[in-house]
Coordinates of C-alpha atoms and ligand atoms in Angstrom, one line a residue:
M152 CA 162.6 -136.5 -86.1
Y153 CA 161.7 -139.5 -89.2
W154 CA 162.7 -143.1 -88.4
E155 CA 161.6 -144.0 -92.5
K156 CA 160.8 -140.3 -93.9
E157 CA 160.1 -141.3 -97.1
I158 CA 157.0 -143.3 -96.2
E159 CA 155.6 -141.2 -92.8
T160 CA 155.3 -138.4 -95.5
I161 CA 154.4 -140.5 -98.0
P162 CA 152.0 -138.1 -100.2
R163 CA 148.3 -139.0 -99.7
E164 CA 147.8 -140.4 -103.3
S165 CA 150.5 -142.7 -102.8
L166 CA 149.4 -144.0 -99.8
L167 CA 146.2 -145.1 -101.5
E168 CA 147.5 -147.3 -104.5
L169 CA 149.8 -148.6 -101.7
Q170 CA 147.3 -149.3 -99.7
L171 CA 145.1 -151.1 -102.5
T172 CA 148.3 -152.8 -103.7
R173 CA 148.7 -154.4 -100.3
L174 CA 144.4 -154.6 -99.3
K175 CA 145.1 -157.2 -102.6
E176 CA 147.5 -158.9 -100.9
S177 CA 146.3 -159.3 -97.8
L178 CA 143.0 -160.6 -98.5
K179 CA 144.9 -163.2 -100.7
K180 CA 146.6 -164.1 -97.7
A181 CA 143.1 -164.3 -95.2
S182 CA 142.2 -166.5 -98.0
A183 CA 144.2 -169.5 -96.4
S184 CA 142.8 -169.1 -92.8
P185 CA 140.0 -171.6 -92.4
F186 CA 137.8 -168.8 -91.0
Y187 CA 138.4 -166.4 -94.4
G188 CA 138.5 -169.3 -96.0
K189 CA 135.6 -170.5 -95.5
V190 CA 133.7 -166.7 -95.4
F191 CA 134.7 -166.5 -99.2
K192 CA 133.7 -169.5 -100.4
E193 CA 129.9 -168.6 -98.6
M194 CA 129.5 -165.6 -100.0
G195 CA 131.2 -166.2 -103.7
F196 CA 134.4 -164.7 -103.2
D197 CA 137.2 -164.4 -105.2
P198 CA 140.8 -162.3 -103.3
S199 CA 142.5 -161.5 -107.5
Q200 CA 138.8 -160.1 -108.3
F201 CA 138.9 -157.0 -106.0
H202 CA 140.3 -154.2 -107.6
S203 CA 138.9 -151.1 -106.1
I204 CA 139.2 -150.2 -102.3
E205 CA 135.7 -149.1 -102.5
D206 CA 135.2 -152.9 -102.9
L207 CA 136.2 -154.0 -99.1
Q208 CA 132.4 -152.3 -97.8
S209 CA 131.3 -156.4 -100.0
I210 CA 133.8 -157.6 -97.4
P211 CA 132.0 -158.4 -93.4
F212 CA 132.6 -156.8 -90.2
T213 CA 135.0 -159.5 -88.3
T214 CA 134.4 -159.3 -84.7
K215 CA 135.9 -160.4 -81.3
E216 CA 133.4 -163.2 -81.2
D217 CA 134.6 -164.3 -84.3
L218 CA 138.3 -164.3 -83.0
R219 CA 136.0 -166.4 -79.7
R220 CA 134.5 -169.1 -81.8
N221 CA 137.0 -169.7 -84.0
R222 CA 140.2 -169.6 -81.8
P223 CA 143.0 -170.9 -81.4
Y224 CA 144.4 -171.1 -85.1
G225 CA 141.1 -170.4 -87.0
F226 CA 142.5 -167.5 -88.3
T227 CA 146.2 -168.2 -88.7
A228 CA 146.2 -168.3 -92.2
V229 CA 150.5 -168.9 -92.9
P230 CA 151.6 -173.2 -91.5
K231 CA 152.0 -173.4 -88.2
K232 CA 155.5 -173.7 -88.4
K233 CA 156.0 -170.4 -89.9
L234 CA 154.7 -168.9 -86.1
I235 CA 157.1 -167.9 -84.0
R236 CA 155.5 -166.2 -81.2
V237 CA 151.7 -165.7 -79.6
H238 CA 150.0 -163.7 -77.9
L239 CA 147.2 -163.1 -75.5
S240 CA 144.5 -160.3 -74.5
S241 CA 143.9 -158.9 -71.2
E242 CA 140.4 -160.5 -71.3
I243 CA 139.0 -163.4 -70.7
I244 CA 136.7 -165.1 -72.4
D245 CA 135.3 -168.5 -70.7
D246 CA 138.4 -169.0 -69.5
R247 CA 140.6 -168.3 -72.1
A248 CA 142.0 -165.1 -73.6
L249 CA 142.2 -164.5 -77.3
A250 CA 145.4 -165.4 -79.0
V251 CA 147.6 -164.0 -82.3
F252 CA 150.1 -165.0 -83.7
H253 CA 152.8 -164.1 -85.3
T254 CA 155.8 -165.1 -87.9
A255 CA 159.1 -163.8 -87.9
D256 CA 158.1 -161.0 -90.7
D257 CA 155.2 -159.6 -88.6
I258 CA 157.1 -159.4 -85.4
D259 CA 159.9 -157.7 -87.0
Q260 CA 156.8 -155.0 -89.1
W261 CA 155.8 -154.8 -85.9
A262 CA 159.4 -153.7 -84.2
D263 CA 159.5 -151.5 -86.8
V264 CA 155.7 -149.7 -86.5
M265 CA 156.8 -149.5 -82.8
A266 CA 161.1 -148.0 -83.1
R267 CA 159.2 -145.7 -85.9
S268 CA 156.1 -144.3 -82.9
M269 CA 158.8 -143.7 -80.6
A270 CA 161.9 -142.0 -82.4
M271 CA 159.2 -139.6 -83.9
T272 CA 158.8 -138.0 -80.0
G273 CA 162.3 -137.6 -80.2
M274 CA 164.4 -140.9 -78.8
S275 CA 167.4 -141.9 -79.7
D276 CA 169.6 -144.7 -79.8
N277 CA 171.2 -142.5 -77.2
D278 CA 168.7 -142.7 -74.7
V279 CA 167.5 -145.4 -71.7
F280 CA 164.7 -146.8 -72.0
Q281 CA 162.6 -148.3 -68.9
N282 CA 159.8 -150.2 -70.2
M283 CA 157.4 -150.7 -66.6
L284 CA 154.0 -152.9 -68.8
P285 CA 154.7 -156.6 -68.0
Y286 CA 156.5 -158.7 -70.4
G287 CA 155.0 -161.7 -70.7
L288 CA 151.9 -162.8 -72.9
L289 CA 150.4 -159.5 -72.7
T290 CA 151.8 -157.4 -75.8
G291 CA 152.9 -154.1 -74.2
G292 CA 155.5 -155.2 -72.5
L293 CA 157.9 -157.5 -75.5
G294 CA 156.0 -154.1 -78.2
F295 CA 157.9 -151.6 -76.9
H296 CA 160.7 -153.4 -75.8
Y297 CA 161.5 -154.6 -79.7
G298 CA 161.3 -151.1 -80.9
A299 CA 162.9 -149.9 -78.4
E300 CA 166.1 -151.9 -79.4
K301 CA 165.6 -151.0 -82.9
I302 CA 165.8 -147.7 -82.2
G303 CA 169.3 -148.5 -80.3
A304 CA 168.2 -147.2 -77.3
L305 CA 169.4 -148.8 -74.0
V306 CA 166.1 -150.9 -72.6
I307 CA 165.8 -151.7 -68.8
P308 CA 163.1 -154.8 -69.5
A309 CA 161.3 -153.9 -65.8
G310 CA 158.4 -155.2 -66.3
V311 CA 156.0 -154.8 -62.8
E312 CA 159.0 -154.5 -60.5
N313 CA 158.0 -152.9 -57.6
S314 CA 157.9 -148.9 -57.7
R315 CA 161.4 -148.4 -55.4
R316 CA 162.7 -150.5 -57.4
Q317 CA 161.4 -148.8 -60.8
I318 CA 162.9 -145.6 -59.1
Q319 CA 166.1 -146.8 -58.6
L320 CA 166.7 -148.2 -61.4
M321 CA 165.4 -145.1 -63.0
Q322 CA 168.5 -143.4 -61.0
D323 CA 171.2 -145.7 -61.2
F324 CA 171.1 -146.1 -65.4
E325 CA 170.0 -142.2 -65.7
T326 CA 166.6 -143.5 -67.5
T327 CA 165.2 -140.9 -69.2
V328 CA 162.0 -142.4 -71.3
I329 CA 159.5 -144.7 -69.8
H330 CA 156.8 -146.8 -70.9
I331 CA 154.2 -146.9 -68.3
S332 CA 150.4 -147.1 -67.7
P333 CA 148.8 -143.5 -66.4
I334 CA 147.1 -144.9 -63.6
Y335 CA 150.6 -146.4 -62.1
A336 CA 152.7 -142.4 -63.1
L337 CA 150.1 -141.2 -60.6
H338 CA 151.1 -143.4 -58.3
L339 CA 154.6 -144.2 -58.8
S340 CA 154.9 -140.0 -58.3
V341 CA 153.3 -140.6 -54.4
V342 CA 156.2 -143.1 -54.3
F343 CA 158.8 -140.5 -55.1
Q344 CA 157.5 -138.1 -52.5
E345 CA 157.4 -140.8 -49.5
I346 CA 160.5 -140.9 -50.6
G347 CA 161.7 -137.5 -50.6
I348 CA 162.9 -137.2 -54.6
D349 CA 161.9 -135.3 -56.6
P350 CA 161.8 -136.6 -60.2
R351 CA 161.6 -133.2 -61.3
K352 CA 165.1 -132.3 -60.2
H353 CA 166.6 -135.6 -59.5
T354 CA 165.7 -137.8 -62.3
H355 CA 167.0 -137.4 -66.2
L356 CA 163.1 -138.3 -67.4
K357 CA 162.0 -136.5 -70.5
T358 CA 159.5 -138.1 -71.9
A359 CA 156.8 -141.1 -71.2
F360 CA 154.4 -143.0 -73.3
I361 CA 150.7 -144.5 -71.3
G362 CA 148.4 -146.1 -73.2
A363 CA 146.5 -148.6 -72.4
E364 CA 143.4 -147.2 -70.9
P365 CA 141.7 -144.6 -71.1
H366 CA 143.1 -140.8 -70.3
S367 CA 142.1 -137.4 -70.4
E368 CA 143.9 -134.7 -71.4
K369 CA 143.9 -133.5 -68.1
T370 CA 145.8 -137.4 -67.0
R371 CA 148.6 -135.8 -69.2
D372 CA 149.1 -132.6 -67.7
K373 CA 149.1 -134.2 -64.3
I374 CA 151.7 -136.6 -64.9
E375 CA 153.5 -133.6 -67.0
E376 CA 153.5 -131.6 -64.1
L377 CA 154.4 -134.3 -61.5
F378 CA 157.5 -135.2 -63.8
G379 CA 158.1 -132.8 -66.0
I380 CA 158.3 -134.8 -69.0
K381 CA 156.7 -134.5 -72.3
V382 CA 153.5 -137.3 -72.2
F383 CA 152.6 -139.2 -75.7
N384 CA 150.1 -140.8 -76.4
S385 CA 149.7 -144.2 -77.4
Y386 CA 147.1 -147.0 -79.0
G387 CA 146.8 -150.1 -79.9
L388 CA 144.8 -153.6 -79.5
S389 CA 146.4 -157.4 -79.5
E390 CA 144.0 -158.1 -82.3
M391 CA 146.2 -155.7 -84.2
N392 CA 149.4 -157.0 -82.4
G393 CA 149.5 -154.5 -79.5
P394 CA 151.5 -151.2 -79.1
G395 CA 152.5 -149.6 -82.8
V396 CA 148.4 -149.4 -84.3
S397 CA 148.0 -145.3 -83.5
F398 CA 150.7 -142.9 -81.5
E399 CA 150.7 -139.6 -81.0
C400 CA 153.9 -137.2 -83.0
P401 CA 155.0 -134.1 -81.4
A402 CA 152.3 -131.9 -82.2
R403 CA 149.8 -134.1 -80.2
M404 CA 147.2 -133.1 -81.3
G405 CA 146.1 -136.8 -82.3
M406 CA 147.2 -140.1 -82.9
H407 CA 148.8 -140.7 -86.4
V408 CA 147.5 -144.1 -87.6
W409 CA 150.7 -146.2 -89.4
E410 CA 148.0 -146.2 -92.8
D411 CA 150.8 -148.5 -94.5
H412 CA 150.0 -151.0 -92.4
F413 CA 146.6 -150.8 -90.7
F414 CA 144.0 -149.7 -93.3
V415 CA 141.2 -147.6 -91.1
E416 CA 138.1 -146.7 -91.8
I417 CA 135.6 -145.5 -89.5
I418 CA 131.9 -146.4 -88.8
D419 CA 128.7 -145.4 -87.1
P420 CA 127.5 -148.6 -84.8
N421 CA 124.2 -149.0 -85.1
T422 CA 124.1 -148.5 -88.7
L423 CA 127.3 -150.1 -89.7
K424 CA 127.9 -148.3 -92.4
P425 CA 131.3 -145.6 -92.8
V426 CA 131.3 -142.3 -92.0
S427 CA 133.4 -139.1 -94.0
D428 CA 136.7 -137.9 -92.2
G429 CA 135.5 -136.0 -89.0
Q430 CA 132.9 -137.7 -88.3
P431 CA 133.1 -139.6 -84.7
G432 CA 132.0 -143.7 -84.9
E433 CA 133.9 -147.0 -84.0
L434 CA 137.3 -147.6 -85.4
V435 CA 138.0 -150.7 -88.3
L436 CA 140.4 -151.9 -89.1
T437 CA 142.5 -154.1 -91.6
T438 CA 145.5 -155.3 -91.4
L439 CA 147.7 -155.1 -94.2
L440 CA 151.0 -156.5 -94.0
R441 CA 150.3 -159.0 -91.4
Q442 CA 151.0 -163.1 -92.5
G443 CA 150.4 -165.6 -89.5
M444 CA 146.7 -163.7 -89.0
P445 CA 145.8 -161.3 -90.9
L446 CA 141.9 -159.3 -90.2
L447 CA 139.7 -157.7 -92.3
R448 CA 137.7 -155.2 -90.8
Y449 CA 138.0 -155.8 -87.3
R450 CA 135.7 -153.9 -85.4
T451 CA 137.7 -152.4 -82.4
R452 CA 135.1 -151.2 -81.0
D453 CA 136.8 -147.9 -79.6
L454 CA 135.1 -145.0 -80.8
T455 CA 136.8 -141.8 -81.9
R456 CA 137.5 -139.1 -85.1
V457 CA 139.6 -139.2 -88.4
I458 CA 140.6 -135.6 -87.6
P459 CA 140.5 -134.6 -91.2
E460 CA 143.2 -131.1 -91.5
P461 CA 146.6 -132.4 -92.2
C462 CA 148.8 -132.2 -89.4
K463 CA 151.4 -129.6 -88.8
C464 CA 154.5 -132.7 -88.1
G465 CA 154.4 -132.8 -92.2
R466 CA 153.8 -136.3 -91.5
T467 CA 150.8 -137.7 -93.9
H468 CA 149.2 -140.3 -91.8
K469 CA 146.2 -140.4 -90.8
R470 CA 145.3 -138.9 -87.1
I471 CA 142.4 -140.4 -84.7
E472 CA 141.4 -137.9 -82.3
R473 CA 142.1 -139.4 -77.8
I474 CA 139.8 -142.4 -77.9
S475 CA 136.1 -141.8 -76.6
G476 CA 133.9 -144.9 -74.9
R477 CA 132.7 -148.2 -76.2
T478 CA 130.5 -149.2 -78.3
D479 CA 130.5 -152.1 -76.1
D480 CA 130.5 -152.9 -72.3
M481 CA 133.6 -153.5 -72.1
M482 CA 135.3 -151.8 -68.4
I483 CA 139.0 -151.5 -68.0
I484 CA 140.2 -152.3 -64.6
K485 CA 143.6 -152.3 -63.6
G486 CA 144.3 -152.9 -67.8
V487 CA 142.5 -155.9 -67.9
N488 CA 139.3 -156.1 -69.9
I489 CA 135.6 -158.1 -68.2
Y490 CA 132.6 -158.1 -69.6
P491 CA 129.3 -158.2 -67.8
S492 CA 128.8 -161.6 -70.3
Q493 CA 131.7 -163.3 -67.8
I494 CA 130.6 -162.1 -64.1
E495 CA 126.8 -163.1 -65.8
K496 CA 128.8 -166.9 -67.1
K497 CA 130.0 -167.4 -63.6
L498 CA 127.1 -166.5 -61.4
A499 CA 124.6 -169.2 -63.6
N500 CA 126.8 -172.1 -62.2
L501 CA 126.2 -170.2 -59.0
P502 CA 122.5 -171.9 -58.1
G503 CA 120.6 -169.9 -56.1
T504 CA 121.5 -166.8 -57.7
G505 CA 119.6 -164.7 -60.8
P506 CA 117.9 -162.8 -62.2
N507 CA 119.7 -159.9 -62.5
F508 CA 123.2 -158.4 -61.1
M509 CA 124.5 -155.3 -61.2
I510 CA 128.3 -153.9 -61.8
I511 CA 129.5 -150.5 -59.5
L512 CA 132.4 -149.1 -60.3
E513 CA 134.1 -146.7 -57.7
R514 CA 137.2 -145.0 -57.5
E515 CA 139.0 -143.9 -54.3
G516 CA 142.1 -141.5 -55.5
L517 CA 143.8 -144.0 -57.2
N518 CA 142.1 -147.4 -56.3
D519 CA 139.3 -148.5 -58.4
H520 CA 136.3 -151.1 -56.4
M521 CA 134.1 -152.9 -57.8
I522 CA 130.6 -153.8 -56.0
I523 CA 128.8 -156.3 -57.5
K524 CA 125.3 -156.5 -56.3
V525 CA 124.0 -160.1 -57.2
E526 CA 120.0 -160.9 -57.2
V527 CA 119.1 -164.2 -54.9
Q528 CA 116.3 -166.9 -54.6
K529 CA 114.0 -165.5 -51.8
E530 CA 115.2 -168.9 -49.5
F531 CA 118.0 -167.1 -48.6
F532 CA 116.6 -164.4 -47.3
S533 CA 114.1 -166.1 -44.6
G534 CA 116.7 -169.5 -44.3
N535 CA 120.0 -169.0 -42.0
L536 CA 122.7 -165.8 -42.3
K537 CA 125.5 -168.5 -42.7
Q538 CA 123.8 -169.9 -46.0
L539 CA 123.5 -166.7 -47.2
E540 CA 127.1 -165.9 -46.1
N541 CA 128.0 -169.0 -48.3
L542 CA 126.7 -168.8 -50.9
R543 CA 128.5 -164.8 -50.8
Q544 CA 132.1 -166.1 -50.4
K545 CA 131.3 -168.7 -53.2
I546 CA 130.4 -165.7 -55.9
I547 CA 133.7 -164.2 -54.6
E548 CA 136.1 -167.1 -54.9
A549 CA 134.6 -167.4 -58.1
L550 CA 134.5 -163.7 -59.4
K551 CA 138.2 -163.2 -57.9
T552 CA 140.2 -165.6 -61.1
D553 CA 138.8 -162.8 -64.1
I554 CA 139.2 -159.5 -62.2
P555 CA 142.4 -158.2 -60.9
I556 CA 140.2 -156.4 -57.9
T557 CA 138.9 -158.2 -55.1
P558 CA 135.2 -157.3 -55.4
K559 CA 132.4 -156.3 -52.9
V560 CA 129.7 -158.7 -53.3
K561 CA 126.0 -157.9 -51.7
L562 CA 123.2 -159.9 -52.4
V563 CA 120.1 -158.6 -52.5
E564 CA 116.7 -160.0 -53.0
P565 CA 114.9 -161.1 -57.1
N566 CA 113.9 -158.7 -59.2
T567 CA 115.6 -155.8 -56.7
L568 CA 117.7 -154.6 -59.0
A569 CA 116.9 -151.7 -61.8
K570 CA 116.2 -152.4 -65.4
I571 CA 115.5 -149.9 -68.2
E572 CA 112.8 -150.3 -70.6
G573 CA 112.6 -153.9 -69.2
R574 CA 116.8 -154.6 -69.5
F575 CA 119.3 -155.6 -67.0
V576 CA 121.0 -152.4 -65.9
R577 CA 124.5 -154.7 -66.0
V578 CA 127.1 -151.9 -65.0
I579 CA 127.2 -148.6 -64.0
D580 CA 130.2 -146.3 -64.0
N581 CA 131.1 -144.2 -61.3
R582 CA 134.4 -143.9 -61.6
K583 CA 135.8 -140.2 -62.5
D584 CA 138.5 -139.3 -64.7
L585 CA 141.8 -139.8 -62.7
Y586 CA 142.2 -135.6 -62.8
F587 CA 139.5 -133.8 -62.6
Ligands
ADP249 P1 146.2 -153.5 -74.3 O1 144.9 -153.2 -73.0 O2 147.3 -153.8 -73.9 O3 146.7 -152.4 -74.7 P2 144.5 -155.1 -74.9 O4 144.0 -155.6 -76.8 O5 144.2 -155.8 -73.9 O6 145.3 -154.0 -75.1 O7 143.5 -153.9 -74.5 C1 142.9 -153.1 -75.9 C2 141.6 -152.1 -75.2 O8 142.1 -151.0 -74.6 C3 141.9 -151.1 -76.6 O9 141.0 -152.1 -77.0 C4 141.6 -149.7 -76.0 O10 139.4 -149.8 -75.3 C5 142.0 -149.8 -75.0 N1 143.1 -148.7 -75.5 C6 144.9 -149.1 -75.8 N2 145.4 -148.2 -75.2 C7 144.1 -147.1 -76.0 C8 144.8 -145.5 -75.3 N3 145.5 -145.2 -75.4 N4 143.1 -144.8 -75.1 C9 142.5 -145.4 -74.5 N5 141.9 -146.7 -73.7 C10 142.8 -147.1 -75.1
ZN250 ZN1 151.6 -135.4 -86.5

C-alpha cells in the first residue's frame, strides 16, 4: 500500500539530508519574491550562506497578516506567465480572501502527495471515488480530484450536489471511497435514514476521508458505525496547497506530514521557540518544493504535537496528533474560517454601534448558530423601537455576506458585555463536539 515506497520509508538521516538540500533551494526560490527579497535584504541574509537546518531559526516567521498585507502577488517567486492556477482560502479578510498561486509543477506535486495519501489507505485504480467537497476556488475539491485521477480511480466530481443526488450517484456508480466533511457525513446519514436505505448494506462504501474542520475520535467512530466504513483524517490549509499536508495511515495513530514537501517545526506560541518532539505547540511549516509561492516558517496557528515514536506502518515521516485547537481566535463555521476582527470591521462601519460585541456559538443537532450581542449607544434605547430594529437589520445585512449562516443579533446597552481583565471577550464557543 505504498505509492512511492522509497520516499515514504526513507531512513530519517537521508530524509534530513534531502530536506537540507531542498531547504537551500526553497530559500533561493523564495528570495525571488518581493516579500522575501525585501526581508532577506533587510536582515543581510544570503541564501547561499545557509548551511544547516539550524540556520532556519534565523529566518523570521511568516504570518497570515504578512500574506494579507502583500496580496495578491507579493509572495510569488516566478514570472506571472509561469503561474497556472490560483486558489483562495475560505476566510475573507478586508473583503477579500488570501490567494495562493501555483505553477504546473506545483499542481503536479500536490497531486503526488494527494495520490500518496489516498493510496496509503488502500485506495487504488479499482475504486470509485466520490468527491463531495466544493470544487472551485477552495482547495478541497480539486486537490483530491487530481490525486485520485493520478491513482487511476474512477472519479465522481460530485461537489456540493444535494444529498439525495449524492446518494443516487453512490448507488448508480457503486462508489467505494468518499471525501466528505465530518458534519456533512453525519447529515448524509440522516438523509439515508429518511429514504430508508442503510448505507452499511445497500452501498459499496468502504472508506471515507474527512477533514477541513476539527472533529474528535468519537465523531470518527460514529461515522464509521453509521456507514460501516473506515474513516481517515486529512489535514491541510490553503496556504500549504490545501489537503495533502498530513494524512492518516492505516495505523490511524496520528497523521504523517509529508516531510519531503514540508519542513515541520512545533513552537511554543508564547515564546515562539521550538519545542522538542512530543511537546504540544503550534505547527509551523516551510514549503520545500513549491515554486509559485514558497512560504518559509509559516505559522499555521494550529495546535498539535509530534508523536515521537516510529509508526507501525513503516513510514518514516513524522506524525502529528489530531489538531486540538488554535492559537488565534479563528472560528470554523460550516467549513468557512471566520475571525472576530472581520465582524469588528463591519460593525465599525455602522454608526451607533460600540464599543463592545460578543459572539456566542451554539450547536443544535448538526446546525451551528451564531448569536452576536452588540453594544449600541444609549440614545438608541431612549429613542423609538423602530430605529433600534432598523439598526439590528442593518447589522444582519452587513454580516451576512461573510458568514455562511445568518447570525442572530441582539442589541444591548453600552458597557454591559463582560470583560476579562479589562479586555473584551470576543468569542464564547459553546459548540460541543458533534458526538459527545
Ligand atoms: P480547508 O478548510 O479547506 O482545509 P482552509 O485553509 O480554509 O482550508 O482552512 C485550514 C484550516 O482548517 C486549518 O488551519 C485548520 O485549522 C482547519 N483544518 C483543516 N483540516 C483539519 C483537520 N483534519 N482537523 C482539524 N482542523 C482542520
Ligand atoms: Zn503510519
